[in-house]
PDB file of C-alpha atoms in Angstrom:
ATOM      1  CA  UNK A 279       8.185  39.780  27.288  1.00  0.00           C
ATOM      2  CA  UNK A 280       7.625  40.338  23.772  1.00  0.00           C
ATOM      3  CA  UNK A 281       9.598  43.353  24.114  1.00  0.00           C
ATOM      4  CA  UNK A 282      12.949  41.037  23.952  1.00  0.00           C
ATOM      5  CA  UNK A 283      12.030  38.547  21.674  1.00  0.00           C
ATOM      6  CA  UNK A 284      12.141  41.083  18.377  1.00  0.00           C
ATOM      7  CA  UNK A 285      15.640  41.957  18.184  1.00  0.00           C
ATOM      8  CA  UNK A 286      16.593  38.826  17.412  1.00  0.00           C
ATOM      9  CA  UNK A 287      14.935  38.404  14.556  1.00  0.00           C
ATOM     10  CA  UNK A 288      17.094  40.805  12.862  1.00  0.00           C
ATOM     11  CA  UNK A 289      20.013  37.949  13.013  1.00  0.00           C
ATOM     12  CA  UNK A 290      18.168  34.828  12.327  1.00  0.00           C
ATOM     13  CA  UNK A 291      17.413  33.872   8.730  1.00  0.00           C
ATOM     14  CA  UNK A 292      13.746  33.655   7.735  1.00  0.00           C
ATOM     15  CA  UNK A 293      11.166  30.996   7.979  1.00  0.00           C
ATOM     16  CA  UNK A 294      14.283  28.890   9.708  1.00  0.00           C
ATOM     17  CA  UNK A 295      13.091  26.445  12.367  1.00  0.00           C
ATOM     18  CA  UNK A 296      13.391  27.303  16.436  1.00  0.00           C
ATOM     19  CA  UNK A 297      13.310  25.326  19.192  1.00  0.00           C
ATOM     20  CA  UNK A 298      12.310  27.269  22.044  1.00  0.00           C
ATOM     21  CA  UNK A 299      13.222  24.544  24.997  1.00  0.00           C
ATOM     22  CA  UNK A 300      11.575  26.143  27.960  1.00  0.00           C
ATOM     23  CA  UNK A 301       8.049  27.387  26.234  1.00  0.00           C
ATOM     24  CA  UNK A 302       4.598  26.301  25.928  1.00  0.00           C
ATOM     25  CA  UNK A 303       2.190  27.999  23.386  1.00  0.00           C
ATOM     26  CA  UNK A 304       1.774  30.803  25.198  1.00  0.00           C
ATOM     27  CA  UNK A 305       5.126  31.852  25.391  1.00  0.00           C
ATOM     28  CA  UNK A 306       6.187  34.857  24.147  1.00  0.00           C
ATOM     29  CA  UNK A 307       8.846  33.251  21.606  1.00  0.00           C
ATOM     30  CA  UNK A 308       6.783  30.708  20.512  1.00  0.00           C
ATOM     31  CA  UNK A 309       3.720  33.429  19.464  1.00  0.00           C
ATOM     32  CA  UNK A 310       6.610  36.360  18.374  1.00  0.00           C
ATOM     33  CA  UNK A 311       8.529  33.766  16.201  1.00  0.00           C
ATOM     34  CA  UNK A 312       5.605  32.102  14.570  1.00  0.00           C
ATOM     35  CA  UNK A 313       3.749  35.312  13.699  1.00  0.00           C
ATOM     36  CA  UNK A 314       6.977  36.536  11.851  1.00  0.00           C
ATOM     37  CA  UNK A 315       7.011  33.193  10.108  1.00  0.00           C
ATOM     38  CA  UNK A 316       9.266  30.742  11.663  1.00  0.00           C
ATOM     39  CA  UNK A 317       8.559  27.478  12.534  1.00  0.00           C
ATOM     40  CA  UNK A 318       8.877  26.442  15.866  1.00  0.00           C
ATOM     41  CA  UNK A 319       9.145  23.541  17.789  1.00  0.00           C
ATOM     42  CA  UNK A 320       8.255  24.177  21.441  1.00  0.00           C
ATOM     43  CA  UNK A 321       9.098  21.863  24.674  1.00  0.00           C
ATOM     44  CA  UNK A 322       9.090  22.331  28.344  1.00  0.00           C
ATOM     45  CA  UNK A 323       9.515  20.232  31.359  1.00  0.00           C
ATOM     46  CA  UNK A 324       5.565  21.208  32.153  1.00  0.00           C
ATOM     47  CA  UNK A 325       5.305  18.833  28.585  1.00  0.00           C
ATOM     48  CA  UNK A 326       7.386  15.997  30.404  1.00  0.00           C
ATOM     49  CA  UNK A 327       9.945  16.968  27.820  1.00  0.00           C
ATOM     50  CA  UNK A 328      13.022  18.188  29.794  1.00  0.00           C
ATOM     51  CA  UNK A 329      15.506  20.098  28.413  1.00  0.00           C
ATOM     52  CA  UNK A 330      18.307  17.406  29.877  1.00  0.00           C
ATOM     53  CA  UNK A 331      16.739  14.744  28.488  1.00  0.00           C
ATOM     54  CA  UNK A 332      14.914  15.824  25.370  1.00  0.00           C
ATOM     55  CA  UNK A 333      15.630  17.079  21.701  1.00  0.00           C
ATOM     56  CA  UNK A 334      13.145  17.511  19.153  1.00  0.00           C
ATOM     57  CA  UNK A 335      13.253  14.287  16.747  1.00  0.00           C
ATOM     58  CA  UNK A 336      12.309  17.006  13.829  1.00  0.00           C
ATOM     59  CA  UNK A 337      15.383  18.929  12.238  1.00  0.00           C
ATOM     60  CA  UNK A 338      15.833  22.691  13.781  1.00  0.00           C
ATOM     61  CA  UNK A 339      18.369  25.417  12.978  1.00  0.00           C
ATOM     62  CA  UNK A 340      18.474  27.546  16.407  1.00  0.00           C
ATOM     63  CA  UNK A 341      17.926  27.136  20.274  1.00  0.00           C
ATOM     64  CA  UNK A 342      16.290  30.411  21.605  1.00  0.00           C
ATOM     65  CA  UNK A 343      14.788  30.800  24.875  1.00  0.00           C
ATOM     66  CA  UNK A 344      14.853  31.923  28.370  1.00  0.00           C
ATOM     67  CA  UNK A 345      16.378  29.345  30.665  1.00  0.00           C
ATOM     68  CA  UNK A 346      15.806  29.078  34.439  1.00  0.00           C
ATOM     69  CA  UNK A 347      18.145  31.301  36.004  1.00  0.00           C
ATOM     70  CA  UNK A 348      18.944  28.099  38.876  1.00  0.00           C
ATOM     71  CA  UNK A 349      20.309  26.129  36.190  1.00  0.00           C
ATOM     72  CA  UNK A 350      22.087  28.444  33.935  1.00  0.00           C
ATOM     73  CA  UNK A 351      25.366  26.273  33.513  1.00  0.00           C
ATOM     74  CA  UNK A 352      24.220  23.029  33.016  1.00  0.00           C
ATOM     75  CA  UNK A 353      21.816  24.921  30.494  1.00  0.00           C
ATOM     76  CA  UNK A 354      24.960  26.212  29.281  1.00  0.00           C
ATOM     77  CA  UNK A 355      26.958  22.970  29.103  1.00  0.00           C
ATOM     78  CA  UNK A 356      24.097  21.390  27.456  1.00  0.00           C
ATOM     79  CA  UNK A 357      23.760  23.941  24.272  1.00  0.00           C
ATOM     80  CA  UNK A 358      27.278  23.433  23.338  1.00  0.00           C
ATOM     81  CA  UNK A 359      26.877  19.567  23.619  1.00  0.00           C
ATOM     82  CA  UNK A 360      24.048  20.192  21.109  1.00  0.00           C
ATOM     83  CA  UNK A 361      26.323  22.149  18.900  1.00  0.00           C
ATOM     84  CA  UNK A 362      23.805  23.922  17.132  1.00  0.00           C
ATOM     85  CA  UNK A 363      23.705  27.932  17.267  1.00  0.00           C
ATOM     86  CA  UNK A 364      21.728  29.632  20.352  1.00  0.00           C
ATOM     87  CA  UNK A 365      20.746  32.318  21.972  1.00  0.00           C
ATOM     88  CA  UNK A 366      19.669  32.432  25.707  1.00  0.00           C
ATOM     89  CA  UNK A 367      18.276  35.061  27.493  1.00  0.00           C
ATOM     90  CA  UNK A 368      20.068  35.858  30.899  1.00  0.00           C
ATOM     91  CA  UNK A 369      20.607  38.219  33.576  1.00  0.00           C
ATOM     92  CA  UNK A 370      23.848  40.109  33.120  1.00  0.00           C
ATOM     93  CA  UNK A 371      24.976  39.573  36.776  1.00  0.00           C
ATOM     94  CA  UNK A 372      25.848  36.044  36.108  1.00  0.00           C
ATOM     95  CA  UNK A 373      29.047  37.384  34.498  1.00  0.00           C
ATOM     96  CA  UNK A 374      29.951  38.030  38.189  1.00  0.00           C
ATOM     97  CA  UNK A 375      30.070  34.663  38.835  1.00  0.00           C
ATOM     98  CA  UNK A 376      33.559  32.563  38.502  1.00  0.00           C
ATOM     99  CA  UNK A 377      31.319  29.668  37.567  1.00  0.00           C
ATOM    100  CA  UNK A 378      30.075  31.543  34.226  1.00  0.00           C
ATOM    101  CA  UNK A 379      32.924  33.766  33.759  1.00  0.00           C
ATOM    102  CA  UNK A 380      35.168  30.541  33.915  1.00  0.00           C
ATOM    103  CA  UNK A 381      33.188  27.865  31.635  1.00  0.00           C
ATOM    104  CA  UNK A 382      33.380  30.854  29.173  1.00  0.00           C
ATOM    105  CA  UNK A 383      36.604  30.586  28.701  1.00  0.00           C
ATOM    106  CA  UNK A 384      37.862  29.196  25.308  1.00  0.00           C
ATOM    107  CA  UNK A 385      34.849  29.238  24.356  1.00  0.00           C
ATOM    108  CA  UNK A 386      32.828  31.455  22.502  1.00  0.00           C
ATOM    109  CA  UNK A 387      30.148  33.838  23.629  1.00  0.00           C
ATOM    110  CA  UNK A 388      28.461  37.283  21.916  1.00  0.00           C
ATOM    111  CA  UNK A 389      26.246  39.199  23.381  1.00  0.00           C
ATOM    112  CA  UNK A 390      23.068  41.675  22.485  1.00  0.00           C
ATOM    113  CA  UNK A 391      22.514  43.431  25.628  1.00  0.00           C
ATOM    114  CA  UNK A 392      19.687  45.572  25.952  1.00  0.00           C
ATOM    115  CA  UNK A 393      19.997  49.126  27.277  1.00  0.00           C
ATOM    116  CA  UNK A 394      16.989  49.221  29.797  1.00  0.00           C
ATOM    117  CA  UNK A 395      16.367  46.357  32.731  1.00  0.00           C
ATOM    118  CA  UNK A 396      12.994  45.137  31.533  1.00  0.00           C
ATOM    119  CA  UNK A 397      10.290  43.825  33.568  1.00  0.00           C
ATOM    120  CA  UNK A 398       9.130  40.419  33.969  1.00  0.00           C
ATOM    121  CA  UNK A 399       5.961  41.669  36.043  1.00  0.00           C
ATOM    122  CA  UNK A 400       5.369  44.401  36.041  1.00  0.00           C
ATOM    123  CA  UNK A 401       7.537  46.650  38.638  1.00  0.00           C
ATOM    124  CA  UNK A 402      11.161  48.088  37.808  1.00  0.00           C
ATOM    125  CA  UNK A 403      13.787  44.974  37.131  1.00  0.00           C
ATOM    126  CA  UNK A 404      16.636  44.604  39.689  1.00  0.00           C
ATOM    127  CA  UNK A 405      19.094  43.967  36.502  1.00  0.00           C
ATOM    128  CA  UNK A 406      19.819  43.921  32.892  1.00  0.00           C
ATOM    129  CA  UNK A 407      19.810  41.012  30.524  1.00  0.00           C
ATOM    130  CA  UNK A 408      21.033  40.099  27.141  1.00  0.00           C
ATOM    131  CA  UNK A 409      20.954  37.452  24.826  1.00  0.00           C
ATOM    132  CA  UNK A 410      24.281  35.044  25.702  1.00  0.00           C
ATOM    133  CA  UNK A 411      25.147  33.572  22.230  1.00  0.00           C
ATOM    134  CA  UNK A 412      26.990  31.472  19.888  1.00  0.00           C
ATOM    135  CA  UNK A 413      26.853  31.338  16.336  1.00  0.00           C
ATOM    136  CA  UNK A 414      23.796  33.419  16.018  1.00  0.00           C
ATOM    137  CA  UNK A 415      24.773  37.456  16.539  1.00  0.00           C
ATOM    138  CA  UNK A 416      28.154  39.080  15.272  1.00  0.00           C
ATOM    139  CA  UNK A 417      31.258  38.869  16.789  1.00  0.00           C
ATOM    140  CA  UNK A 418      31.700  40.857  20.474  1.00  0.00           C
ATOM    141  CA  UNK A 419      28.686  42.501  22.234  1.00  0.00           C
ATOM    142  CA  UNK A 420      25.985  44.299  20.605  1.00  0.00           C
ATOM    143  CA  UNK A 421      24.000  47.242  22.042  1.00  0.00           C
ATOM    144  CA  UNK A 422      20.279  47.403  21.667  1.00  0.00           C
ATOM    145  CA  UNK A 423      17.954  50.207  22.283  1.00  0.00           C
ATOM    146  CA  UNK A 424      14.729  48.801  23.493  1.00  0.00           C
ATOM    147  CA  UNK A 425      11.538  51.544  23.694  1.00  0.00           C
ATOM    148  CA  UNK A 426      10.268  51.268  27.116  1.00  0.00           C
ATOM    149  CA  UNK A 427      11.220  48.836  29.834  1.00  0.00           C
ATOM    150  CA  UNK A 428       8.038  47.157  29.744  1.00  0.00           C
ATOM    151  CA  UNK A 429       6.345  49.118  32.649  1.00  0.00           C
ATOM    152  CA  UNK A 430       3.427  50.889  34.038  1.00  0.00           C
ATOM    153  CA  UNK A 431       1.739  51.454  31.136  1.00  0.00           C
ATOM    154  CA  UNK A 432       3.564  49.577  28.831  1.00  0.00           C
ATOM    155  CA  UNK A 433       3.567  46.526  31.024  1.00  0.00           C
ATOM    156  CA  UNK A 434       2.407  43.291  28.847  1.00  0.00           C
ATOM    157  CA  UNK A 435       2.129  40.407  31.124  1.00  0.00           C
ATOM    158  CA  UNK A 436       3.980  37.636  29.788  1.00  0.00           C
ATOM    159  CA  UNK A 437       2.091  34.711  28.096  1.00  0.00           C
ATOM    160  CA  UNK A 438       3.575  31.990  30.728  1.00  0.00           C
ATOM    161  CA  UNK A 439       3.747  34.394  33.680  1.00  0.00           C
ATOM    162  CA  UNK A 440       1.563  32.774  36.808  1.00  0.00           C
TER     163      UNK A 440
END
């Protein structure tokens, strides 16, 4: 949602150039960035341009997105191959995995972790996320305070929700 794509702006530097990996042009990153004037370059596998195989040919300064959950690691192990500063979107559980928790190590992660579990559709989430980082957001974990938890009424549907 929407909802989690504006606190991010406050660490990125303006009119820079996103890719957003997983969108289309109706995702919620790719219609929140542009409208607060970056440029971004969208992809997704529904393109035939897949995340493992693909990187824009045009030059971009961040990766920002939210990756599919089943292939958080290799998603992982990719964006620090790419070496270029990202932010992901995940659910904070994953740090209860010794999969996560160990390809952390030595390496280095921040986090902005929002204070309500926000929907994806609709009804109450199950669990909090955050923004899982490098070289975008300050050093350590960051707490955000989001308004609502996107809701009964203040449920948007997301742009590439089915």
């Amino acid at each position: 949602p929407a909802l989690m794509v504006y606190p991010i702006i406050d660490y990125l530097i303006p009119r820079s150039t996103i890719w957003c990996p997983f969108d289309t042009e109706k995702s919620e990153f790719v219609k929140v960035f542009t409208s607060t004037g970056f440029r971004v370059i969208y992809s997704h596998i529904w393109l035939g341009q897949d995340f493992f195989d693909y990187e824009p040919s045009e030059p971009y300064d961040y990766i920002i997105s939210n990756p599919p959950f089943t292939k958080k690691i290799e998603v992982l192990n990719r964006l620090f191959q790419l070496d270029k500063p990202f932010a992901m979107i995940l659910g904070l559980p994953i740090l209860n995995y010794q999969t996560v928790s160990g390809f952390y190590v030595g390496k280095n992660l921040d986090m902005l972790i929002f204070d309500k579990k926000v929907s994806f559709n609709g009804k109450t989430s199950n669990f909090a996320c955050a923004y899982f980082s490098n070289g975008i957001l300050p050093k350590g974990n960051t707490f955000y305070h989001l308004p609502h938890n996107n809701t009964g009424k203040n449920f948007i549907k997301p742009g590439m929700a089915a």
